[in-house]
Coordinates of C-alpha atoms in Angstrom, one line a residue:
Chain A
X127 CA -25.1 11.9 26.0
X128 CA -26.2 10.2 29.2
X129 CA -23.4 9.3 31.6
X130 CA -23.8 5.8 32.9
X131 CA -21.1 6.2 35.5
X132 CA -20.7 8.0 38.8
X133 CA -19.1 11.4 38.8
X134 CA -15.6 10.2 39.2
X135 CA -15.6 8.6 35.8
X136 CA -15.4 10.7 32.6
X137 CA -18.4 10.8 30.3
X138 CA -18.0 9.4 26.8
X139 CA -16.8 12.6 25.1
X140 CA -14.3 13.3 27.9
X141 CA -13.1 9.6 27.6
X142 CA -12.8 9.9 23.8
X143 CA -10.8 13.1 24.1
X144 CA -8.4 11.5 26.6
X145 CA -7.9 8.6 24.3
X146 CA -7.5 10.9 21.2
X147 CA -4.8 13.0 23.0
X148 CA -2.9 9.9 24.1
X149 CA -3.2 8.3 20.7
X150 CA -2.0 11.4 18.9
X151 CA 1.1 11.7 21.2
X152 CA 2.0 8.1 20.3
X153 CA 1.1 8.5 16.7
X154 CA 3.5 11.4 16.1
X155 CA 6.2 9.7 18.2
X156 CA 6.0 6.1 17.0
X157 CA 5.2 6.5 13.4
X158 CA 8.1 7.9 11.6
X159 CA 10.5 6.2 9.3
X160 CA 13.8 7.9 10.1
X161 CA 15.1 7.6 6.5
X162 CA 12.0 9.3 5.0
X163 CA 12.7 12.5 3.1
X164 CA 11.9 15.7 5.1
X165 CA 9.2 16.8 2.8
X166 CA 7.4 13.6 3.3
X167 CA 7.7 13.9 7.1
X168 CA 6.4 17.4 6.9
X169 CA 3.4 16.5 4.8
X170 CA 2.5 13.6 7.0
X171 CA 2.9 15.8 10.1
X172 CA 0.6 18.3 8.5
X173 CA -2.1 15.7 7.8
X174 CA -1.8 14.3 11.3
X175 CA -2.1 17.8 12.8
X176 CA -5.5 18.2 11.1
X177 CA -6.9 15.8 13.6
X178 CA -9.8 13.4 13.0
X179 CA -12.3 11.5 15.1
X180 CA -9.8 8.6 15.6
X181 CA -12.8 6.2 15.8
X182 CA -10.9 3.3 14.3
X183 CA -7.9 3.5 16.7
X184 CA -10.4 3.9 19.6
X185 CA -12.2 0.7 18.4
X186 CA -8.9 -1.2 18.2
X187 CA -7.8 -0.3 21.7
X188 CA -11.2 -0.6 23.4
X189 CA -11.9 -4.0 21.7
X190 CA -8.4 -5.2 22.7
X191 CA -9.2 -4.2 26.3
X192 CA -12.1 -6.6 26.3
X193 CA -9.5 -9.3 26.0
X194 CA -7.2 -7.7 28.6
X195 CA -4.7 -6.3 26.1
X196 CA -3.2 -3.0 27.3
X197 CA -3.0 0.2 25.3
X198 CA 0.8 -0.1 25.1
X199 CA 0.4 -3.2 23.0
X200 CA -2.7 -2.3 20.9
X201 CA -1.5 1.2 20.0
X202 CA 0.6 -0.1 17.1
X203 CA -2.3 -1.8 15.4
X204 CA -4.4 1.3 16.1
X205 CA -1.7 3.5 14.4
X206 CA -1.5 1.1 11.4
X207 CA -5.2 1.2 10.8
X208 CA -5.4 5.0 11.2
X209 CA -2.5 5.3 8.6
X210 CA -4.5 3.3 6.1
X211 CA -7.6 5.4 6.9
X212 CA -5.7 8.6 6.4
X213 CA -4.1 7.5 3.1
X214 CA -7.6 6.7 1.8
X215 CA -8.9 10.2 2.7
X216 CA -5.8 11.8 1.0
X217 CA -6.4 9.9 -2.2
X218 CA -10.2 10.3 -2.0
X219 CA -9.8 14.1 -1.8
X220 CA -7.7 14.4 -5.0
X221 CA -9.1 16.3 -8.0
X222 CA -9.5 13.1 -10.0
X223 CA -11.6 11.6 -7.2
X224 CA -13.9 13.6 -4.9
X225 CA -12.0 16.9 -5.6
X226 CA -12.3 18.3 -2.1
X227 CA -10.3 21.4 -1.0
X228 CA -11.2 21.2 2.7
X229 CA -11.2 18.3 5.2
X230 CA -11.7 18.6 8.9
X231 CA -11.9 22.4 8.4
X232 CA -8.4 22.6 7.0
X233 CA -6.8 22.5 3.5
X234 CA -6.6 19.0 2.0
X235 CA -3.1 17.8 1.4
X236 CA -3.0 18.4 -2.4
X237 CA -4.2 22.0 -1.7
X238 CA -1.6 22.6 1.1
X239 CA 1.2 21.1 -1.0
X240 CA 0.5 19.7 -4.4
X241 CA -1.0 16.6 -6.1
X242 CA 2.2 14.7 -6.4
X243 CA 3.0 15.0 -2.7
X244 CA -0.6 14.0 -1.8
X245 CA -0.4 10.9 -4.0
X246 CA 3.0 9.8 -2.7
X247 CA 2.2 10.6 1.0
X248 CA -0.9 8.4 0.7
X249 CA 1.3 5.6 -0.9
X250 CA 3.8 6.1 1.9
X251 CA 1.2 5.9 4.7
X252 CA -0.3 2.7 3.2
X253 CA 3.0 1.0 2.8
X254 CA 4.5 2.0 6.1
X255 CA 1.4 0.7 7.9
X256 CA 2.7 -2.8 7.2
X257 CA 6.2 -1.7 8.5
X258 CA 4.5 -0.7 11.8
X259 CA 2.7 -4.0 12.1
X260 CA 5.7 -6.2 11.3
X261 CA 8.2 -4.2 13.3
X262 CA 6.1 -4.1 16.5
X263 CA 4.3 -7.5 16.7
X264 CA 6.8 -10.0 15.2
X265 CA 8.7 -10.2 18.5
X266 CA 5.4 -10.6 20.5
X267 CA 3.8 -13.4 18.5
X268 CA 4.5 -14.3 14.8
X269 CA 1.0 -15.7 14.3
X270 CA -0.8 -12.7 15.7
X271 CA 1.4 -10.4 13.7
X272 CA 0.6 -12.2 10.5
X273 CA -3.1 -12.3 11.2
X274 CA -3.1 -8.5 11.6
X275 CA -1.2 -8.0 8.4
X276 CA -3.4 -10.4 6.5
X277 CA -6.6 -8.8 7.7
X278 CA -5.4 -5.3 7.2
X279 CA -4.3 -6.0 3.6
X280 CA -7.6 -7.8 2.8
X281 CA -9.7 -5.1 4.4
X282 CA -7.9 -2.3 2.6
X283 CA -7.3 -4.0 -0.8
X284 CA -9.3 -4.7 -3.9
X285 CA -11.8 -7.0 -2.1
X286 CA -12.3 -4.3 0.6
X287 CA -11.8 -0.5 0.9
X288 CA -10.2 0.2 -2.5
X289 CA -12.8 -2.1 -4.2
X290 CA -15.5 -0.1 -2.4
X291 CA -14.1 3.2 -3.6
X292 CA -14.1 2.0 -7.2
X293 CA -17.8 0.9 -6.8
X294 CA -18.6 4.2 -5.2
X295 CA -17.1 6.2 -8.2
X296 CA -18.2 3.7 -10.9
X297 CA -21.2 1.8 -9.6
X298 CA -22.0 -1.4 -11.4
X299 CA -25.7 -1.0 -10.4
X300 CA -27.7 1.4 -8.4
X301 CA -29.9 -1.1 -6.5
X302 CA -30.1 -1.8 -2.8
X303 CA -27.8 -4.8 -3.0
X304 CA -25.0 -3.0 -4.8
X305 CA -25.2 0.2 -2.6
X306 CA -25.1 -2.1 0.4
X307 CA -22.1 -4.0 -1.0
X308 CA -20.3 -0.8 -1.8
X309 CA -20.8 0.5 1.8
X310 CA -19.7 -2.8 3.3
X311 CA -16.5 -2.6 1.3
X312 CA -15.7 1.1 1.3
X313 CA -16.5 2.0 5.0
X314 CA -17.4 -1.3 6.6
X315 CA -14.2 -3.3 5.8
X316 CA -11.8 -1.1 7.8
X317 CA -14.2 -0.8 10.7
X318 CA -14.7 -4.6 10.9
X319 CA -10.9 -4.8 10.7
X320 CA -10.5 -2.4 13.7
X321 CA -12.9 -4.4 15.9
X322 CA -11.4 -7.7 14.8
X323 CA -7.9 -6.4 15.5
X324 CA -9.0 -6.4 19.2
X325 CA -9.9 -10.1 19.1
X326 CA -6.7 -11.0 17.2
X327 CA -4.5 -9.1 19.6
X328 CA -6.2 -10.9 22.5
X329 CA -5.8 -14.3 20.8
X330 CA -9.5 -14.6 21.4
X331 CA -11.8 -17.6 20.8
X332 CA -13.6 -18.2 17.5
X333 CA -16.8 -17.1 19.2
X334 CA -15.2 -13.8 20.3
X335 CA -13.6 -13.2 16.9
X336 CA -17.1 -13.7 15.3
X337 CA -18.6 -11.3 17.9
X338 CA -16.0 -8.6 17.2
X339 CA -16.5 -9.0 13.4
X340 CA -20.3 -8.7 13.8
X341 CA -20.0 -5.7 16.2
X342 CA -17.8 -4.0 13.6
X343 CA -20.2 -4.9 10.9
X344 CA -23.2 -3.4 12.8
X345 CA -21.5 -0.1 13.7
X346 CA -20.0 0.1 10.2
X347 CA -23.5 0.3 8.8
X348 CA -24.5 2.9 11.3
X349 CA -21.4 4.9 10.5
X350 CA -22.1 5.0 6.8
X351 CA -25.8 5.8 7.4
X352 CA -24.8 8.7 9.6
X353 CA -22.3 9.9 6.9
X354 CA -25.2 9.9 4.4
X355 CA -27.5 11.8 6.9
X356 CA -24.7 14.4 7.5
X357 CA -24.2 14.8 3.8
X358 CA -27.9 15.5 3.4
X359 CA -28.6 17.7 6.5
X360 CA -25.3 18.5 8.2
X361 CA -23.9 21.9 8.9
X362 CA -21.0 22.5 6.4
X363 CA -18.9 24.4 9.0
X364 CA -19.5 21.8 11.6
X365 CA -18.8 18.8 9.3
X366 CA -15.6 20.6 8.1
X367 CA -16.0 19.5 4.5
X368 CA -18.3 20.1 1.5
X369 CA -21.6 18.5 2.0
X370 CA -24.5 17.6 -0.4
X371 CA -21.9 16.5 -2.8
X372 CA -23.3 13.0 -3.1
X373 CA -26.6 14.5 -4.4
X374 CA -24.6 16.7 -6.8
X375 CA -22.7 13.7 -8.1
X376 CA -25.9 11.7 -8.7
X377 CA -24.8 8.9 -6.3
X378 CA -27.3 6.7 -4.6
X379 CA -27.2 6.4 -0.8
X380 CA -29.2 4.4 1.8
X381 CA -31.5 7.5 2.1
X382 CA -32.3 7.6 -1.7
X383 CA -33.2 3.9 -1.6
X384 CA -35.1 3.6 1.7
X385 CA -36.2 7.2 2.5
X386 CA -35.0 9.1 5.6
X387 CA -37.4 7.6 8.1
X388 CA -36.7 4.0 7.2
X389 CA -32.9 4.6 7.0
X390 CA -32.9 5.9 10.6
X391 CA -34.9 2.8 11.7
X392 CA -32.3 0.6 10.0
X393 CA -29.6 2.4 11.9
X394 CA -31.4 1.8 15.2
X395 CA -31.7 -1.9 14.5
X396 CA -27.9 -2.1 13.9
X397 CA -27.3 -0.1 17.1
X398 CA -29.4 -2.6 19.0
X399 CA -27.5 -5.6 17.4
X400 CA -24.2 -4.0 18.3
X401 CA -25.3 -3.4 22.0
X402 CA -26.5 -7.0 22.3
X403 CA -23.1 -8.3 21.3
X404 CA -21.3 -5.9 23.7
X405 CA -23.6 -6.8 26.6
X406 CA -21.9 -10.2 27.0
X407 CA -18.6 -8.5 27.9
X408 CA -20.0 -6.8 31.1
X409 CA -18.8 -3.5 32.3
X410 CA -15.6 -3.7 30.2
X411 CA -17.7 -2.7 27.2
X412 CA -19.4 0.3 28.8
X413 CA -17.5 2.9 26.6
X414 CA -18.0 0.8 23.5
X415 CA -21.7 0.9 24.1
X416 CA -21.6 4.7 24.5
X417 CA -19.5 4.9 21.3
X418 CA -22.3 3.0 19.5
X419 CA -24.8 5.8 20.4
X420 CA -22.2 8.5 19.6
X421 CA -21.8 7.2 16.0
X422 CA -25.4 8.1 15.3
X423 CA -25.5 11.2 17.5
X424 CA -22.3 12.9 16.2
X425 CA -22.6 16.1 14.2
X426 CA -19.4 15.7 12.2
Chain B
X243 CA 24.9 -11.7 -26.2
X244 CA 27.4 -14.5 -25.9
X245 CA 26.0 -17.9 -25.1
X246 CA 28.2 -19.6 -22.4
X247 CA 26.4 -22.9 -22.8
X248 CA 26.2 -25.7 -25.3
X249 CA 23.6 -25.6 -28.0
X250 CA 21.0 -27.6 -26.1
X251 CA 20.6 -24.8 -23.5
X252 CA 18.8 -21.6 -24.3
X253 CA 20.7 -18.4 -24.6
X254 CA 19.9 -15.6 -22.1
X255 CA 17.2 -13.9 -24.1
X256 CA 15.5 -17.3 -24.8
X257 CA 15.8 -18.2 -21.2
X258 CA 14.3 -14.8 -20.1
X259 CA 11.5 -15.2 -22.6
X260 CA 10.7 -18.7 -21.3
X261 CA 10.6 -17.3 -17.7
X262 CA 8.5 -14.3 -18.7
X263 CA 5.9 -16.4 -20.4
X264 CA 5.7 -18.8 -17.4
X265 CA 5.6 -15.9 -15.0
X266 CA 2.8 -14.1 -16.9
X267 CA 0.7 -17.3 -17.0
X268 CA 1.0 -17.5 -13.2
X269 CA 0.6 -13.8 -12.7
X270 CA -2.8 -13.6 -14.4
X271 CA -4.0 -16.8 -12.8
X272 CA -2.8 -16.4 -9.2
X273 CA -3.2 -12.7 -8.6
X274 CA -6.8 -11.9 -8.5
X275 CA -9.0 -11.1 -5.5
X276 CA -12.3 -12.8 -6.4
X277 CA -14.3 -10.1 -4.7
X278 CA -12.7 -7.2 -6.6
X279 CA -15.0 -5.1 -8.8
X280 CA -15.0 -6.0 -12.5
X281 CA -13.6 -2.6 -13.5
X282 CA -10.6 -3.1 -11.3
X283 CA -10.0 -6.6 -12.6
X284 CA -10.2 -5.2 -16.2
X285 CA -7.8 -2.3 -15.5
X286 CA -5.3 -4.6 -13.8
X287 CA -5.6 -7.1 -16.7
X288 CA -4.9 -4.3 -19.1
X289 CA -1.8 -3.1 -17.3
X290 CA -0.6 -6.7 -17.0
X291 CA -1.1 -7.3 -20.7
X292 CA 1.2 -4.4 -21.6
X293 CA 4.1 -6.6 -20.5
X294 CA 7.3 -5.4 -19.0
X295 CA 10.8 -6.8 -18.7
X296 CA 9.9 -8.7 -15.5
X297 CA 13.4 -8.3 -14.2
X298 CA 12.4 -8.2 -10.6
X299 CA 10.4 -11.5 -10.7
X300 CA 13.3 -13.0 -12.6
X301 CA 15.7 -11.9 -9.9
X302 CA 13.5 -13.4 -7.1
X303 CA 13.1 -16.8 -8.8
X304 CA 16.7 -17.1 -10.0
X305 CA 18.2 -16.0 -6.6
X306 CA 15.8 -18.4 -4.8
X307 CA 17.2 -21.1 -7.1
X308 CA 20.7 -20.6 -5.8
X309 CA 19.2 -21.9 -2.5
X310 CA 17.3 -24.7 -4.1
X311 CA 13.9 -23.1 -3.9
X312 CA 11.6 -24.1 -6.8
X313 CA 9.7 -21.7 -9.1
X314 CA 6.4 -23.0 -7.7
X315 CA 7.4 -21.6 -4.3
X316 CA 9.2 -18.4 -5.3
X317 CA 6.6 -17.3 -7.8
X318 CA 4.3 -15.7 -5.2
X319 CA 7.1 -13.5 -3.9
X320 CA 7.9 -12.7 -7.5
X321 CA 4.3 -11.8 -8.2
X322 CA 4.1 -9.5 -5.1
X323 CA 7.2 -7.6 -6.0
X324 CA 6.0 -7.1 -9.6
X325 CA 2.7 -5.8 -8.3
X326 CA 4.5 -3.2 -6.2
X327 CA 6.7 -2.3 -9.2
X328 CA 3.6 -2.0 -11.4
X329 CA 1.7 0.2 -9.0
X330 CA 4.7 2.5 -8.8
X331 CA 4.8 2.9 -12.6
X332 CA 1.0 3.6 -12.7
X333 CA 1.3 6.4 -10.1
X334 CA 4.6 7.7 -11.6
X335 CA 2.9 8.1 -15.0
X336 CA 0.0 10.3 -13.6
X337 CA -0.3 13.9 -14.9
X338 CA 0.6 15.2 -11.4
X339 CA 3.9 13.2 -11.5
X340 CA 5.8 12.4 -14.7
X341 CA 2.7 12.9 -16.9
X342 CA 3.3 10.1 -19.4
X343 CA 0.8 9.0 -22.0
X344 CA 2.7 6.0 -23.2
X345 CA 4.5 3.1 -21.4
X346 CA 5.8 0.0 -23.0
X347 CA 4.5 1.4 -26.3
X348 CA 0.9 1.3 -25.1
X349 CA -1.4 3.8 -23.4
X350 CA -0.7 4.4 -19.7
X351 CA -3.6 3.4 -17.4
X352 CA -5.0 6.9 -16.8
X353 CA -5.0 7.4 -20.6
X354 CA -6.7 4.1 -21.3
X355 CA -9.3 4.6 -18.4
X356 CA -9.1 7.7 -16.3
X357 CA -7.0 9.1 -13.4
X358 CA -9.3 7.9 -10.6
X359 CA -9.0 4.3 -11.9
X360 CA -5.3 4.6 -12.3
X361 CA -4.8 5.9 -8.7
X362 CA -7.1 3.2 -7.2
X363 CA -5.6 0.4 -9.3
X364 CA -2.2 1.4 -8.1
X365 CA -3.5 1.4 -4.5
X366 CA -5.1 -2.0 -5.0
X367 CA -1.9 -3.6 -6.5
X368 CA 0.2 -2.2 -3.6
X369 CA -2.2 -3.4 -0.9
X370 CA -3.0 -6.8 -2.5
X371 CA 0.8 -7.6 -2.8
X372 CA 0.7 -8.1 1.0
X373 CA -2.4 -10.3 0.7
X374 CA -0.4 -12.5 -1.8
X375 CA 2.6 -12.8 0.5
X376 CA 0.6 -13.6 3.7
X377 CA -1.8 -16.0 2.0
X378 CA 0.9 -18.0 0.2
X379 CA 3.7 -18.2 2.7
X380 CA 2.0 -18.3 6.1
X381 CA 1.4 -22.0 5.8
X382 CA 5.0 -22.7 4.7
X383 CA 6.9 -20.8 7.4
X384 CA 5.6 -17.9 9.5
X385 CA 9.1 -16.5 10.0
X386 CA 9.9 -16.5 6.3
X387 CA 6.5 -15.0 5.5
X388 CA 7.0 -12.1 7.9
X389 CA 10.5 -11.4 6.7
X390 CA 9.2 -11.1 3.2
X391 CA 6.4 -8.7 4.3
X392 CA 8.8 -6.7 6.4
X393 CA 11.4 -6.3 3.7
X394 CA 8.8 -5.5 1.0
X395 CA 7.1 -2.8 3.1
X396 CA 10.4 -1.2 4.0
X397 CA 11.7 -1.3 0.5
X398 CA 8.6 0.1 -1.0
X399 CA 7.8 2.7 1.8
X400 CA 8.9 6.1 2.8
X401 CA 12.4 4.9 3.6
X402 CA 12.6 3.2 0.2
X403 CA 10.9 3.5 -3.2
X404 CA 8.3 6.1 -2.3
X405 CA 10.9 8.2 -0.4
X406 CA 13.1 8.0 -3.6
X407 CA 10.2 9.2 -5.8
X408 CA 9.7 12.2 -3.5
X409 CA 13.4 13.0 -3.7
X410 CA 13.4 12.6 -7.5
X411 CA 10.5 15.0 -7.9
X412 CA 11.6 17.4 -5.1
X413 CA 15.3 17.0 -4.6
X414 CA 16.7 18.3 -1.3
X415 CA 20.1 18.8 -3.1
X416 CA 21.5 18.2 -6.5
X417 CA 24.9 16.9 -5.5
X418 CA 26.4 13.5 -6.0
X419 CA 25.5 12.2 -2.6
X420 CA 21.8 13.1 -2.9
X421 CA 21.4 11.9 -6.5
X422 CA 23.0 8.6 -5.3
X423 CA 20.7 8.4 -2.3
X424 CA 17.7 9.1 -4.5
X425 CA 18.6 6.3 -6.9
X426 CA 19.4 3.9 -4.1
X427 CA 15.9 4.5 -2.7
X428 CA 13.8 4.9 -5.9
X429 CA 15.2 2.1 -8.0
X430 CA 17.7 0.3 -5.8
X431 CA 15.5 -0.6 -2.9
X432 CA 13.1 -2.8 -4.8
X433 CA 15.9 -4.5 -6.7
X434 CA 17.8 -5.3 -3.5
X435 CA 14.4 -6.5 -2.1
X436 CA 14.1 -8.9 -5.1
X437 CA 17.5 -10.4 -4.7
X438 CA 17.2 -10.6 -0.9
X439 CA 13.8 -12.4 -1.4
X440 CA 15.8 -15.3 -2.9
X441 CA 17.9 -15.6 0.3
X442 CA 14.9 -15.2 2.6
X443 CA 12.9 -17.9 0.7
X444 CA 16.0 -20.2 1.0
X445 CA 16.4 -19.5 4.7
X446 CA 20.0 -18.7 3.8
X447 CA 22.9 -17.9 6.1
X448 CA 23.8 -14.4 7.1
X449 CA 26.7 -14.4 4.6
X450 CA 24.4 -15.4 1.8
X451 CA 21.8 -12.8 2.8
X452 CA 24.5 -10.2 2.7
X453 CA 25.7 -11.5 -0.7
X454 CA 22.2 -11.2 -2.2
X455 CA 21.8 -7.7 -0.8
X456 CA 25.1 -6.6 -2.2
X457 CA 24.4 -8.3 -5.6
X458 CA 21.1 -6.4 -5.7
X459 CA 22.8 -3.2 -4.7
X460 CA 25.3 -3.5 -7.6
X461 CA 22.9 -4.4 -10.3
X462 CA 20.5 -1.7 -9.0
X463 CA 23.1 0.9 -9.7
X464 CA 23.7 -0.5 -13.2
X465 CA 20.0 -0.5 -13.8
X466 CA 19.6 3.1 -12.9
X467 CA 22.7 4.2 -14.9
X468 CA 21.3 2.4 -18.0
X469 CA 17.9 4.1 -17.5
X470 CA 19.7 7.4 -17.5
X471 CA 21.7 6.5 -20.6
X472 CA 18.5 5.3 -22.4
X473 CA 16.8 8.6 -21.4
X474 CA 19.7 10.4 -23.0
X475 CA 20.4 8.4 -26.1
X476 CA 17.7 5.8 -26.5
X477 CA 15.3 5.3 -29.4
X478 CA 11.9 6.5 -28.3
X479 CA 10.0 3.8 -30.3
X480 CA 12.3 1.1 -28.9
X481 CA 12.2 2.4 -25.3
X482 CA 8.3 2.6 -25.6
X483 CA 8.0 5.8 -23.6
X484 CA 9.0 9.5 -23.9
X485 CA 12.7 10.0 -23.5
X486 CA 14.8 13.0 -22.7
X487 CA 12.3 14.0 -20.2
X488 CA 14.8 14.2 -17.3
X489 CA 16.7 16.8 -19.2
X490 CA 13.5 18.7 -19.9
X491 CA 12.6 18.6 -16.2
X492 CA 16.0 19.9 -15.1
X493 CA 16.7 16.7 -13.1
X494 CA 20.3 15.7 -12.4
X495 CA 21.3 12.2 -13.3
X496 CA 24.6 10.3 -12.9
X497 CA 25.6 11.4 -16.3
X498 CA 25.1 15.1 -15.5
X499 CA 27.3 14.7 -12.4
X500 CA 30.0 12.4 -13.8
X501 CA 29.9 12.7 -17.6
X502 CA 29.0 9.9 -19.9
X503 CA 32.4 8.2 -20.0
X504 CA 32.9 8.0 -16.3
X505 CA 29.3 6.9 -15.8
X506 CA 29.8 3.9 -18.1
X507 CA 33.0 3.1 -16.2
X508 CA 31.1 3.2 -12.9
X509 CA 28.5 0.8 -14.3
X510 CA 31.3 -1.6 -15.4
X511 CA 32.7 -1.6 -11.9
X512 CA 29.4 -2.5 -10.4
X513 CA 28.9 -5.2 -13.0
X514 CA 32.3 -6.6 -12.0
X515 CA 31.3 -6.5 -8.3
X516 CA 28.0 -8.3 -9.1
X517 CA 29.8 -11.1 -11.0
X518 CA 32.4 -11.6 -8.2
X519 CA 29.5 -12.3 -5.8
X520 CA 27.8 -14.6 -8.2
X521 CA 31.0 -16.6 -9.0
X522 CA 30.8 -18.2 -5.5
X523 CA 27.5 -19.9 -6.5
X524 CA 29.0 -21.9 -9.4
X525 CA 27.0 -22.9 -12.4
X526 CA 23.7 -22.2 -10.6
X527 CA 24.3 -18.5 -11.1
X528 CA 25.1 -18.7 -14.9
X529 CA 21.9 -17.0 -16.0
X530 CA 22.2 -14.3 -13.3
X531 CA 25.7 -13.5 -14.6
X532 CA 24.2 -13.1 -18.1
X533 CA 21.4 -11.0 -16.7
X534 CA 24.1 -8.7 -15.2
X535 CA 25.5 -8.0 -18.7
X536 CA 21.9 -7.7 -20.2
X537 CA 21.0 -4.9 -17.8
X538 CA 23.7 -2.7 -19.4
X539 CA 23.2 -4.0 -22.9
X540 CA 19.4 -3.7 -23.1
X541 CA 17.9 -1.2 -25.5
X542 CA 14.6 -0.7 -23.6

């Protein structure tokens, strides 16, 4: 990836790694309900230790920066959204769902422990994400705090991510419109939530809120397209989980509907839209612009 | 059950039935995210149609009444808490957890549909409960709205109900203290949340908030003791689910630790404590007092 900056500034991968390390330090310190049973603390520590790209927290903190909100403030919203993302992966991997033994190159939670612990750890992460938001933002601004909670619950709920997971497992149709809707709900909703969190935290104008929503929408599409491409062509060891499973399961992806060439072109159009939005924020958005390329270039 | 009132007033069971019918009408009207997939709407409609005692919503609305809050206001908090309770039953019944085929005399959700739909419907109910709270109370009072969300998430999360479920399945100890703690988290937390919701909705004094918490704590204990007694002695057809399973699973209950006679005495002490608290609210608390007896007298 091209480095747009002079040598004193980290390139994108270095910058993302710095963020990820900082995030994980906070994640493991700040998210723990003291009264949780030990086995739950252990299972959640295990799942946190398996890593992850931390794209959603990165989006929250970088988008918040556009509106001059510091990491020390945005981190809790970043943690909450990563908890929701993590719970969704834990439940998705269960035998009754995608039935995956490996994730990020390590055992999935139900393989490491058992199914009951995986189901309940997921439930705990989802519920506690609202504890994190209400505990950490109510003393800053009640209205901002409620906007975050409202958006997260809507993005994760039956009109968002969970609804999308249902449509993925039990499609109502297999046409372009329904595959698109499924993706917008399953993957897109939480990414739009992450970028919009930046605007909410910054008490941004309507125009900026719309920009962040649209930026999230564009990169959400790219993200899903890249996941489909990785599922088709990726290296299983590199991706860290079983690939080609969508094909095995008879699920329709963008690629089935548009072909590989057209799908890549669609991704490039969305990347271009995302960059157009970011351009209006000047140098503050440099790393978000690099992220936009990274989402399509990544190999896992 | 003795009727304390003159003939023009309904007795407790009639009163509870009137409430339940009214609640269910609202529940099915007010809780539905328009953009949810049809299969999710159907599965949640099925689970709602299987009924339930609706004790938690009753507690929310009756406790709110003590502080002059109308049903039309308290209903949304009642709906949210019943959604969380329902999700917990759906996940509890899964093969990886309690593995129950029947609940309330009808097929459990994973038996009616499948495990994936049961897991995701539970996830949806839990997440959407926060949508219901934020959508319906933010325009009334931001502070009340956030207090409800904060308490519900803490009561349902890893320091509350989910933590209790973990301790129930994987006990750290089998002594009185740990069985007590497990019950306080698994069953007690959501009942204390329901009674406290009344005080929060009524913007009540610290003393009243403490009263509602303590009242919830007392009847929560009675509730759990009665569940243990029903599991030991109940009529399977009447209870509507498999009984004696705790014994089969080698789990310790109050009865194992204290014996049946002492356990019943403990329940009566808690009932007496609950009634002492309610006495200070005069005739407004008449039906809550009757509920307190009902919790021990019920046969399902």
